[in-house]
Each structure stands twice: as C-alpha cells, then as structure tokens.
Amino acid sequence: MKVLSLALSPASRSIRPPTSSGTPGRARQGRGSDRREWRFRYSLVFSVTGTNRISTGGKCLDAESNGTANGTRVIWWACGSGTNQQWTFQPDGTIKGVQSGKCLDVRQAATGNNSVLILWTCSAANNQKWTRF
C-alpha cells in the first residue's frame, strides 16, 4: 500500500476528510503561518489500492449515484468495488474517474474553503491539477 496526501496545485488546499457517507468532497485551505500546521494536522492521508481507490477511514471518493455527467458531485461513501470509486493519476496532475473518464474538479474553480468537488471534462485547468506529496 502506498500512502500519500493530495493537494490542489499550487499546493495550498487539500481535500477535507469525510464525516460520514454522502459527505461531499471539499477542498480546504490553511491560512498564513497555520497552513503548514493545518496540512500536518488535517491533510488527508490516502491509501491507494491496486484499483486506485482514494480512501480514508473506510470511506472512498465516489462519483455520486454512479454519475458520469459534468457536474456530478464527488462524495465520500463506504468503499466498494464499483468503478465510480476508481481513479487514475495522470502525468499532468489530473485525477481521472475510471467509470466516467472525467476529472476530479473543484466546482467553478472556487477558491474558498469547503469548495465542492465534482466530475468535469478534463482540461488540465488549475482547479483540476493535484499534487501528490
């Protein structure tokens, strides 16, 4: 098993941990001198399996309701074997859903805390580029 953290590029925001199944995937940001501490304390540590599920605490990033359309919410859900929970890490920094072929995207390129994660046609825009560290 590989352990990694994911942050939106530039690496100033990370994916927020889930509180329960159905919790929307969200991006959060640290502030000023707290940014480093925030990452240490709250940056989500993921395990990536052979099927490239992104998981923590028994929850996996999941395309809601097996959705494949632009705008489908990406939520945390109990890990299963569905391709709506499988992702591939692309060389350009995007993360592509196996089932949809769409990229993990911060909705409307939002920059605030709790910005919602969705599926969107891959464009390699900054709101779709992720850094593994």
JSON list of C-alpha atoms in Angstrom, two decimals:
[
{"chain": "A", "resi": 1, "resn": "MET", "atom": "CA", "xyz": [0.00, 0.00, 0.00]},
{"chain": "A", "resi": 2, "resn": "LYS", "atom": "CA", "xyz": [1.24, 3.49, -0.86]},
{"chain": "A", "resi": 3, "resn": "VAL", "atom": "CA", "xyz": [0.46, 6.38, 1.44]},
{"chain": "A", "resi": 4, "resn": "LEU", "atom": "CA", "xyz": [0.11, 9.88, 0.05]},
{"chain": "A", "resi": 5, "resn": "SER", "atom": "CA", "xyz": [-1.53, 13.22, 0.58]},
{"chain": "A", "resi": 6, "resn": "LEU", "atom": "CA", "xyz": [-3.27, 15.17, -2.15]},
{"chain": "A", "resi": 7, "resn": "ALA", "atom": "CA", "xyz": [-3.43, 18.93, -2.51]},
{"chain": "A", "resi": 8, "resn": "LEU", "atom": "CA", "xyz": [-4.72, 21.16, -5.25]},
{"chain": "A", "resi": 9, "resn": "SER", "atom": "CA", "xyz": [-1.89, 22.75, -7.24]},
{"chain": "A", "resi": 10, "resn": "PRO", "atom": "CA", "xyz": [-0.45, 25.08, -6.22]},
{"chain": "A", "resi": 11, "resn": "ALA", "atom": "CA", "xyz": [-0.40, 23.03, -3.04]},
{"chain": "A", "resi": 12, "resn": "SER", "atom": "CA", "xyz": [-2.36, 25.45, -0.88]},
{"chain": "A", "resi": 13, "resn": "ARG", "atom": "CA", "xyz": [-5.59, 23.47, -0.49]},
{"chain": "A", "resi": 14, "resn": "SER", "atom": "CA", "xyz": [-6.21, 19.85, 0.40]},
{"chain": "A", "resi": 15, "resn": "ILE", "atom": "CA", "xyz": [-9.20, 17.54, 0.30]},
{"chain": "A", "resi": 16, "resn": "ARG", "atom": "CA", "xyz": [-11.18, 17.68, 3.53]},
{"chain": "A", "resi": 17, "resn": "PRO", "atom": "CA", "xyz": [-11.71, 14.38, 5.39]},
{"chain": "A", "resi": 18, "resn": "PRO", "atom": "CA", "xyz": [-15.23, 12.89, 5.42]},
{"chain": "A", "resi": 19, "resn": "THR", "atom": "CA", "xyz": [-17.55, 13.00, 8.41]},
{"chain": "A", "resi": 20, "resn": "SER", "atom": "CA", "xyz": [-19.93, 10.29, 7.12]},
{"chain": "A", "resi": 21, "resn": "SER", "atom": "CA", "xyz": [-21.06, 8.54, 3.95]},
{"chain": "A", "resi": 22, "resn": "GLY", "atom": "CA", "xyz": [-22.54, 11.01, 1.49]},
{"chain": "A", "resi": 23, "resn": "THR", "atom": "CA", "xyz": [-20.37, 13.88, 2.73]},
{"chain": "A", "resi": 24, "resn": "PRO", "atom": "CA", "xyz": [-19.39, 15.95, -0.31]},
{"chain": "A", "resi": 25, "resn": "GLY", "atom": "CA", "xyz": [-15.72, 16.00, -1.20]},
{"chain": "A", "resi": 26, "resn": "ARG", "atom": "CA", "xyz": [-14.44, 19.51, -0.42]},
{"chain": "A", "resi": 27, "resn": "ALA", "atom": "CA", "xyz": [-11.23, 21.50, -0.69]},
{"chain": "A", "resi": 28, "resn": "ARG", "atom": "CA", "xyz": [-9.94, 23.47, 2.31]},
{"chain": "A", "resi": 29, "resn": "GLN", "atom": "CA", "xyz": [-7.12, 25.92, 2.80]},
{"chain": "A", "resi": 30, "resn": "GLY", "atom": "CA", "xyz": [-4.81, 26.82, 5.67]},
{"chain": "A", "resi": 31, "resn": "ARG", "atom": "CA", "xyz": [-4.03, 30.49, 6.36]},
{"chain": "A", "resi": 32, "resn": "GLY", "atom": "CA", "xyz": [-0.66, 32.17, 6.70]},
{"chain": "A", "resi": 33, "resn": "SER", "atom": "CA", "xyz": [1.58, 30.51, 9.25]},
{"chain": "A", "resi": 34, "resn": "ASP", "atom": "CA", "xyz": [-1.18, 27.98, 10.05]},
{"chain": "A", "resi": 35, "resn": "ARG", "atom": "CA", "xyz": [-1.00, 26.50, 6.56]},
{"chain": "A", "resi": 36, "resn": "ARG", "atom": "CA", "xyz": [1.85, 24.14, 7.38]},
{"chain": "A", "resi": 37, "resn": "GLU", "atom": "CA", "xyz": [0.33, 23.09, 10.70]},
{"chain": "A", "resi": 38, "resn": "TRP", "atom": "CA", "xyz": [-3.08, 22.68, 9.08]},
{"chain": "A", "resi": 39, "resn": "ARG", "atom": "CA", "xyz": [-1.63, 20.37, 6.49]},
{"chain": "A", "resi": 40, "resn": "PHE", "atom": "CA", "xyz": [0.08, 18.30, 9.12]},
{"chain": "A", "resi": 41, "resn": "ARG", "atom": "CA", "xyz": [-3.00, 18.07, 11.29]},
{"chain": "A", "resi": 42, "resn": "TYR", "atom": "CA", "xyz": [-5.73, 17.88, 8.69]},
{"chain": "A", "resi": 43, "resn": "SER", "atom": "CA", "xyz": [-4.25, 16.96, 5.33]},
{"chain": "A", "resi": 44, "resn": "LEU", "atom": "CA", "xyz": [-5.94, 13.73, 4.41]},
{"chain": "A", "resi": 45, "resn": "VAL", "atom": "CA", "xyz": [-3.70, 10.70, 4.19]},
{"chain": "A", "resi": 46, "resn": "PHE", "atom": "CA", "xyz": [-4.98, 8.40, 1.49]},
{"chain": "A", "resi": 47, "resn": "SER", "atom": "CA", "xyz": [-4.29, 4.80, 0.70]},
{"chain": "A", "resi": 48, "resn": "VAL", "atom": "CA", "xyz": [-4.20, 3.96, -2.97]},
{"chain": "A", "resi": 49, "resn": "THR", "atom": "CA", "xyz": [-5.05, 0.35, -3.77]},
{"chain": "A", "resi": 50, "resn": "GLY", "atom": "CA", "xyz": [-4.37, -1.57, -6.97]},
{"chain": "A", "resi": 51, "resn": "THR", "atom": "CA", "xyz": [-7.68, -0.27, -8.27]},
{"chain": "A", "resi": 52, "resn": "ASN", "atom": "CA", "xyz": [-6.68, 3.30, -7.36]},
{"chain": "A", "resi": 53, "resn": "ARG", "atom": "CA", "xyz": [-9.40, 3.94, -4.82]},
{"chain": "A", "resi": 54, "resn": "ILE", "atom": "CA", "xyz": [-8.78, 7.10, -2.80]},
{"chain": "A", "resi": 55, "resn": "SER", "atom": "CA", "xyz": [-9.82, 6.24, 0.73]},
{"chain": "A", "resi": 56, "resn": "THR", "atom": "CA", "xyz": [-9.57, 7.16, 4.37]},
{"chain": "A", "resi": 57, "resn": "GLY", "atom": "CA", "xyz": [-11.38, 5.75, 7.39]},
{"chain": "A", "resi": 58, "resn": "GLY", "atom": "CA", "xyz": [-13.30, 3.19, 5.32]},
{"chain": "A", "resi": 59, "resn": "LYS", "atom": "CA", "xyz": [-14.71, 5.89, 3.01]},
{"chain": "A", "resi": 60, "resn": "CYS", "atom": "CA", "xyz": [-13.76, 6.29, -0.66]},
{"chain": "A", "resi": 61, "resn": "LEU", "atom": "CA", "xyz": [-14.06, 9.18, -3.08]},
{"chain": "A", "resi": 62, "resn": "ASP", "atom": "CA", "xyz": [-17.15, 8.24, -5.09]},
{"chain": "A", "resi": 63, "resn": "ALA", "atom": "CA", "xyz": [-18.96, 9.68, -8.11]},
{"chain": "A", "resi": 64, "resn": "GLU", "atom": "CA", "xyz": [-22.41, 10.14, -6.56]},
{"chain": "A", "resi": 65, "resn": "SER", "atom": "CA", "xyz": [-25.11, 7.73, -7.81]},
{"chain": "A", "resi": 66, "resn": "ASN", "atom": "CA", "xyz": [-22.67, 6.28, -10.38]},
{"chain": "A", "resi": 67, "resn": "GLY", "atom": "CA", "xyz": [-22.89, 9.61, -12.21]},
{"chain": "A", "resi": 68, "resn": "THR", "atom": "CA", "xyz": [-20.82, 10.29, -15.30]},
{"chain": "A", "resi": 69, "resn": "ALA", "atom": "CA", "xyz": [-22.10, 13.73, -16.36]},
{"chain": "A", "resi": 70, "resn": "ASN", "atom": "CA", "xyz": [-20.30, 17.04, -15.91]},
{"chain": "A", "resi": 71, "resn": "GLY", "atom": "CA", "xyz": [-21.24, 18.43, -12.50]},
{"chain": "A", "resi": 72, "resn": "THR", "atom": "CA", "xyz": [-21.71, 15.06, -10.77]},
{"chain": "A", "resi": 73, "resn": "ARG", "atom": "CA", "xyz": [-20.80, 15.55, -7.12]},
{"chain": "A", "resi": 74, "resn": "VAL", "atom": "CA", "xyz": [-17.84, 13.62, -5.77]},
{"chain": "A", "resi": 75, "resn": "ILE", "atom": "CA", "xyz": [-18.72, 12.40, -2.30]},
{"chain": "A", "resi": 76, "resn": "TRP", "atom": "CA", "xyz": [-17.29, 10.14, 0.40]},
{"chain": "A", "resi": 77, "resn": "TRP", "atom": "CA", "xyz": [-19.01, 6.75, 0.53]},
{"chain": "A", "resi": 78, "resn": "ALA", "atom": "CA", "xyz": [-18.36, 3.33, 2.05]},
{"chain": "A", "resi": 79, "resn": "CYS", "atom": "CA", "xyz": [-15.69, 1.67, -0.06]},
{"chain": "A", "resi": 80, "resn": "GLY", "atom": "CA", "xyz": [-16.94, -0.85, -2.60]},
{"chain": "A", "resi": 81, "resn": "SER", "atom": "CA", "xyz": [-15.76, -2.36, -5.85]},
{"chain": "A", "resi": 82, "resn": "GLY", "atom": "CA", "xyz": [-17.57, -0.04, -8.28]},
{"chain": "A", "resi": 83, "resn": "THR", "atom": "CA", "xyz": [-15.67, 1.83, -10.97]},
{"chain": "A", "resi": 84, "resn": "ASN", "atom": "CA", "xyz": [-17.30, 5.04, -9.71]},
{"chain": "A", "resi": 85, "resn": "GLN", "atom": "CA", "xyz": [-14.78, 4.78, -6.83]},
{"chain": "A", "resi": 86, "resn": "GLN", "atom": "CA", "xyz": [-11.76, 4.11, -9.04]},
{"chain": "A", "resi": 87, "resn": "TRP", "atom": "CA", "xyz": [-9.38, 6.85, -10.17]},
{"chain": "A", "resi": 88, "resn": "THR", "atom": "CA", "xyz": [-6.24, 7.14, -12.27]},
{"chain": "A", "resi": 89, "resn": "PHE", "atom": "CA", "xyz": [-3.47, 9.64, -11.62]},
{"chain": "A", "resi": 90, "resn": "GLN", "atom": "CA", "xyz": [-2.48, 11.34, -14.89]},
{"chain": "A", "resi": 91, "resn": "PRO", "atom": "CA", "xyz": [1.01, 12.72, -15.68]},
{"chain": "A", "resi": 92, "resn": "ASP", "atom": "CA", "xyz": [-0.41, 16.27, -15.99]},
{"chain": "A", "resi": 93, "resn": "GLY", "atom": "CA", "xyz": [-1.60, 16.22, -12.35]},
{"chain": "A", "resi": 94, "resn": "THR", "atom": "CA", "xyz": [-5.25, 15.47, -13.04]},
{"chain": "A", "resi": 95, "resn": "ILE", "atom": "CA", "xyz": [-7.13, 12.60, -11.41]},
{"chain": "A", "resi": 96, "resn": "LYS", "atom": "CA", "xyz": [-9.48, 10.84, -13.82]},
{"chain": "A", "resi": 97, "resn": "GLY", "atom": "CA", "xyz": [-12.52, 8.75, -12.86]},
{"chain": "A", "resi": 98, "resn": "VAL", "atom": "CA", "xyz": [-12.33, 5.24, -14.34]},
{"chain": "A", "resi": 99, "resn": "GLN", "atom": "CA", "xyz": [-16.10, 4.98, -14.90]},
{"chain": "A", "resi": 100, "resn": "SER", "atom": "CA", "xyz": [-16.72, 8.49, -16.24]},
{"chain": "A", "resi": 101, "resn": "GLY", "atom": "CA", "xyz": [-13.42, 9.39, -17.89]},
{"chain": "A", "resi": 102, "resn": "LYS", "atom": "CA", "xyz": [-13.92, 12.82, -16.28]},
{"chain": "A", "resi": 103, "resn": "CYS", "atom": "CA", "xyz": [-11.54, 14.64, -13.94]},
{"chain": "A", "resi": 104, "resn": "LEU", "atom": "CA", "xyz": [-11.78, 15.46, -10.24]},
{"chain": "A", "resi": 105, "resn": "ASP", "atom": "CA", "xyz": [-12.53, 19.19, -10.33]},
{"chain": "A", "resi": 106, "resn": "VAL", "atom": "CA", "xyz": [-13.17, 21.99, -7.82]},
{"chain": "A", "resi": 107, "resn": "ARG", "atom": "CA", "xyz": [-16.58, 23.31, -8.91]},
{"chain": "A", "resi": 108, "resn": "GLN", "atom": "CA", "xyz": [-16.44, 26.66, -10.75]},
{"chain": "A", "resi": 109, "resn": "ALA", "atom": "CA", "xyz": [-12.72, 26.96, -9.90]},
{"chain": "A", "resi": 110, "resn": "ALA", "atom": "CA", "xyz": [-13.81, 28.13, -6.45]},
{"chain": "A", "resi": 111, "resn": "THR", "atom": "CA", "xyz": [-11.00, 29.19, -4.14]},
{"chain": "A", "resi": 112, "resn": "GLY", "atom": "CA", "xyz": [-12.78, 29.33, -0.78]},
{"chain": "A", "resi": 113, "resn": "ASN", "atom": "CA", "xyz": [-12.83, 26.75, 1.97]},
{"chain": "A", "resi": 114, "resn": "ASN", "atom": "CA", "xyz": [-15.32, 23.92, 1.56]},
{"chain": "A", "resi": 115, "resn": "SER", "atom": "CA", "xyz": [-15.34, 24.24, -2.23]},
{"chain": "A", "resi": 116, "resn": "VAL", "atom": "CA", "xyz": [-17.27, 21.29, -3.67]},
{"chain": "A", "resi": 117, "resn": "LEU", "atom": "CA", "xyz": [-15.57, 18.57, -5.72]},
{"chain": "A", "resi": 118, "resn": "ILE", "atom": "CA", "xyz": [-17.25, 17.40, -8.92]},
{"chain": "A", "resi": 119, "resn": "LEU", "atom": "CA", "xyz": [-16.57, 15.48, -12.12]},
{"chain": "A", "resi": 120, "resn": "TRP", "atom": "CA", "xyz": [-15.84, 17.61, -15.18]},
{"chain": "A", "resi": 121, "resn": "THR", "atom": "CA", "xyz": [-14.40, 17.12, -18.65]},
{"chain": "A", "resi": 122, "resn": "CYS", "atom": "CA", "xyz": [-10.63, 17.07, -18.29]},
{"chain": "A", "resi": 123, "resn": "SER", "atom": "CA", "xyz": [-9.00, 20.35, -19.29]},
{"chain": "A", "resi": 124, "resn": "ALA", "atom": "CA", "xyz": [-5.85, 20.40, -17.12]},
{"chain": "A", "resi": 125, "resn": "ALA", "atom": "CA", "xyz": [-7.06, 23.72, -15.65]},
{"chain": "A", "resi": 126, "resn": "ASN", "atom": "CA", "xyz": [-5.62, 24.63, -12.25]},
{"chain": "A", "resi": 127, "resn": "ASN", "atom": "CA", "xyz": [-8.81, 23.54, -10.48]},
{"chain": "A", "resi": 128, "resn": "GLN", "atom": "CA", "xyz": [-8.17, 20.01, -11.81]},
{"chain": "A", "resi": 129, "resn": "LYS", "atom": "CA", "xyz": [-4.45, 19.71, -11.05]},
{"chain": "A", "resi": 130, "resn": "TRP", "atom": "CA", "xyz": [-3.47, 17.84, -7.90]},
{"chain": "A", "resi": 131, "resn": "THR", "atom": "CA", "xyz": [-0.10, 17.31, -6.26]},
{"chain": "A", "resi": 132, "resn": "ARG", "atom": "CA", "xyz": [0.87, 14.07, -4.54]},
{"chain": "A", "resi": 133, "resn": "PHE", "atom": "CA", "xyz": [3.29, 14.51, -1.64]}
]
